[in-house]
Amino acid sequence: MAENSTHGIRTDGPADIGRRVLRLRTEKGLTQKQLAEPAYTAAYISTLESGKVRPSETALRHLAERLGTTVEELVTGRPPHLATELRLRLTDARRTLATGAAEDAAGLFRALSEEAGVYTLVHEQFTALLGLGDCALETGDLTEARDRFAEAEALLAHEPLPRRVPALRGRATAHLLAGELRYSCYLLESAIDELNASGLHDPDALLLLYTASIAPYMDMGAHARAVHAAELALALAPQVDNPAAVAGMHRGVARTLIAEGRIAEADASLAKAQELYQQLHIRTELAHCHWMRGYVHAQDGNLRKAESELRTARDMLASKRAALFTVQVEVELADVLRRRGKAAEAEELLRPLLSPSALGAERGAVHAGGAHRLLGLIAEERGDTEAAEEHYCAALSLLERTGAAGDLADLCRLLGDLLRRSGRVEAALDAYRTGLGHRAAPGTTTLGPAPTAPPHWPRP
């Protein structure tokens, strides 16, 4: 295919265009002379249809008018209005993802991606691949999500970075959910640096990137970086017209406010996000707001409200068959149930979550570690120190891969305390030393409030 210098669209060669003109002329029942008149000759049409000459733009406009089609269909083979139709169907697929099951939306996006690919509608195919990536995030197929987002990025490899940012952000999110916090940060920071260094100040792209970086920063204990990203995102928000992106920003900012003890402001930020998601009818993101509100209440010690919000989030996500998000919420719900004295109910909720199809080292690793931590606490509370130690060690193995600093610090304290009480002082000291490089502050742990520091733990 060649590039049409005037219209900037990819076009077929003379042979393909000639065959297309012949087919359309035959379907119309026109002779070569009838198609040619009054501006051209039958001989010219014959030469053109045999693929020996490429029609000029003036000739293309003449042919399109006589054949009842568009110049675009003649030079690309795309049916008239196909791009507009695909964009409308993409909107419908996005609506299905927002309100229904991700599997249903994925079928729509897949068909649209294939159709757009056949007709080289690059931006429509890019949007369809983004949709497939988002569907895979909801269902918890993180490998599929990464692949689809990477495919979308490659499709626009020669276009300016801001156009690729939604796909890059999606890929970073998939790595975050897999527990690859550092690599997620690397992707986001590299893109931010490239945008700022090249002078491509695109508020929409930067807002997506800064917002996406908040969660991995917080999980890694990089609180100052998270706060800085939140401040920059807040400053960009008035320049952005995308309400879903602004809502996501408010949700991300809430977590930094929790870490600063500004609970009322965090709740207000979540209320803004929730209002926008309700207007947009995006049920998964609305469920995430309930989830985050449950987290806020759990950090603040209001366990009754925390349980209510987390149950609402869990039910909403389960109804959408958002598998990974559902089990992550269930881990946080189990933490609240245990703290409310419902240890048996918490354990019953947690046991099925540790199957490979639910949570594991490459699928929700931070919450998998959290599930083991909770089962360790429950075992310890009933006096089964051997089981408790096994769960704490399993959690440590998972969390050390992720670099989730707050969770690691909390876990090292729990393991160290258990070992110290059982008389293994040297092993306890090793556990405490492992945790000394990490910091457990409000908002940096997946579950519950930040723990009190163990003996001789450096105070922040």
CSV table of N, CA, C and O in Angstrom, one decimal, residues 10 28 49 71 89 100 112 134 150 176 187 208 222 254 268-269 277 288 310 328 376 394 427 460:
chain,number,residue,atom,x,y,z
A,10,ARG,N,-3.8,5.6,3.7
A,10,ARG,CA,-3.1,4.6,3.0
A,10,ARG,C,-3.9,4.0,1.8
A,10,ARG,O,-5.1,3.7,2.0
A,28,LYS,N,-22.6,-1.8,-11.7
A,28,LYS,CA,-23.5,-0.7,-12.1
A,28,LYS,C,-24.1,-0.8,-13.5
A,28,LYS,O,-25.0,-0.1,-13.9
A,49,GLU,N,-8.3,0.0,-15.7
A,49,GLU,CA,-8.8,-1.2,-15.1
A,49,GLU,C,-7.8,-2.4,-15.3
A,49,GLU,O,-7.8,-3.3,-14.5
A,71,VAL,N,-14.1,8.3,-2.9
A,71,VAL,CA,-12.7,8.1,-3.3
A,71,VAL,C,-12.0,7.1,-2.4
A,71,VAL,O,-11.2,6.3,-2.8
A,89,ARG,N,-19.9,1.4,16.6
A,89,ARG,CA,-19.9,0.0,17.2
A,89,ARG,C,-18.9,-0.1,18.3
A,89,ARG,O,-19.1,-0.8,19.3
A,100,GLY,N,-21.9,-4.3,31.4
A,100,GLY,CA,-22.2,-5.7,31.4
A,100,GLY,C,-21.0,-6.6,31.7
A,100,GLY,O,-20.1,-6.1,32.4
A,112,LEU,N,-14.5,-6.2,16.0
A,112,LEU,CA,-14.1,-4.9,15.5
A,112,LEU,C,-12.7,-4.7,15.1
A,112,LEU,O,-12.3,-4.1,14.1
A,134,ASP,N,-8.6,-3.9,28.2
A,134,ASP,CA,-9.4,-3.6,29.4
A,134,ASP,C,-10.3,-4.8,29.8
A,134,ASP,O,-10.5,-5.0,31.0
A,150,ALA,N,0.2,-4.1,24.2
A,150,ALA,CA,1.5,-4.1,23.5
A,150,ALA,C,1.2,-4.0,22.0
A,150,ALA,O,1.8,-3.3,21.2
A,176,LEU,N,1.3,-4.0,37.1
A,176,LEU,CA,1.0,-3.7,38.5
A,176,LEU,C,0.1,-4.8,39.2
A,176,LEU,O,0.4,-5.2,40.3
A,187,LEU,N,7.8,1.8,33.3
A,187,LEU,CA,7.1,2.2,32.0
A,187,LEU,C,6.5,3.6,32.1
A,187,LEU,O,6.6,4.4,31.2
A,208,LEU,N,-3.2,10.8,32.6
A,208,LEU,CA,-3.3,9.3,32.7
A,208,LEU,C,-2.0,8.7,33.3
A,208,LEU,O,-2.1,7.8,34.1
A,222,ALA,N,6.9,4.6,48.2
A,222,ALA,CA,7.5,5.9,47.7
A,222,ALA,C,6.4,7.0,47.8
A,222,ALA,O,5.9,7.5,46.9
A,254,ALA,N,-7.1,10.2,46.3
A,254,ALA,CA,-7.6,9.8,47.6
A,254,ALA,C,-6.6,8.9,48.4
A,254,ALA,O,-6.5,9.1,49.6
A,268,ALA,N,-14.0,12.8,50.4
A,268,ALA,CA,-14.6,13.8,49.4
A,268,ALA,C,-14.1,13.6,48.0
A,268,ALA,O,-14.8,13.7,47.0
A,269,SER,N,-12.8,13.2,47.9
A,269,SER,CA,-12.2,13.0,46.6
A,269,SER,C,-12.9,11.8,45.9
A,269,SER,O,-13.2,11.8,44.7
A,277,TYR,N,-18.4,8.6,37.7
A,277,TYR,CA,-18.6,7.3,37.2
A,277,TYR,C,-20.1,6.9,37.1
A,277,TYR,O,-20.5,6.2,36.2
A,288,HIS,N,-15.0,0.2,42.1
A,288,HIS,CA,-13.7,0.5,42.7
A,288,HIS,C,-13.8,1.6,43.7
A,288,HIS,O,-13.0,1.7,44.7
A,310,LEU,N,-17.1,-2.7,51.2
A,310,LEU,CA,-16.4,-3.8,50.6
A,310,LEU,C,-17.4,-4.8,50.1
A,310,LEU,O,-17.2,-5.4,49.0
A,328,GLN,N,-9.6,-9.8,44.9
A,328,GLN,CA,-8.8,-8.8,45.7
A,328,GLN,C,-9.7,-8.1,46.7
A,328,GLN,O,-9.2,-7.9,47.8
A,376,GLY,N,-2.3,-16.5,58.3
A,376,GLY,CA,-1.3,-16.6,59.4
A,376,GLY,C,-1.8,-16.0,60.7
A,376,GLY,O,-1.6,-16.6,61.8
A,394,ALA,N,5.1,-17.9,53.3
A,394,ALA,CA,4.5,-17.9,51.9
A,394,ALA,C,4.2,-16.4,51.5
A,394,ALA,O,4.5,-16.0,50.4
A,427,ALA,N,16.4,-15.8,64.6
A,427,ALA,CA,15.6,-15.8,63.5
A,427,ALA,C,14.6,-14.6,63.5
A,427,ALA,O,14.3,-14.0,62.4
A,460,PRO,N,9.4,6.7,61.9
A,460,PRO,CA,9.5,7.7,60.7
A,460,PRO,C,9.7,9.1,61.2
A,460,PRO,O,9.3,9.5,62.3
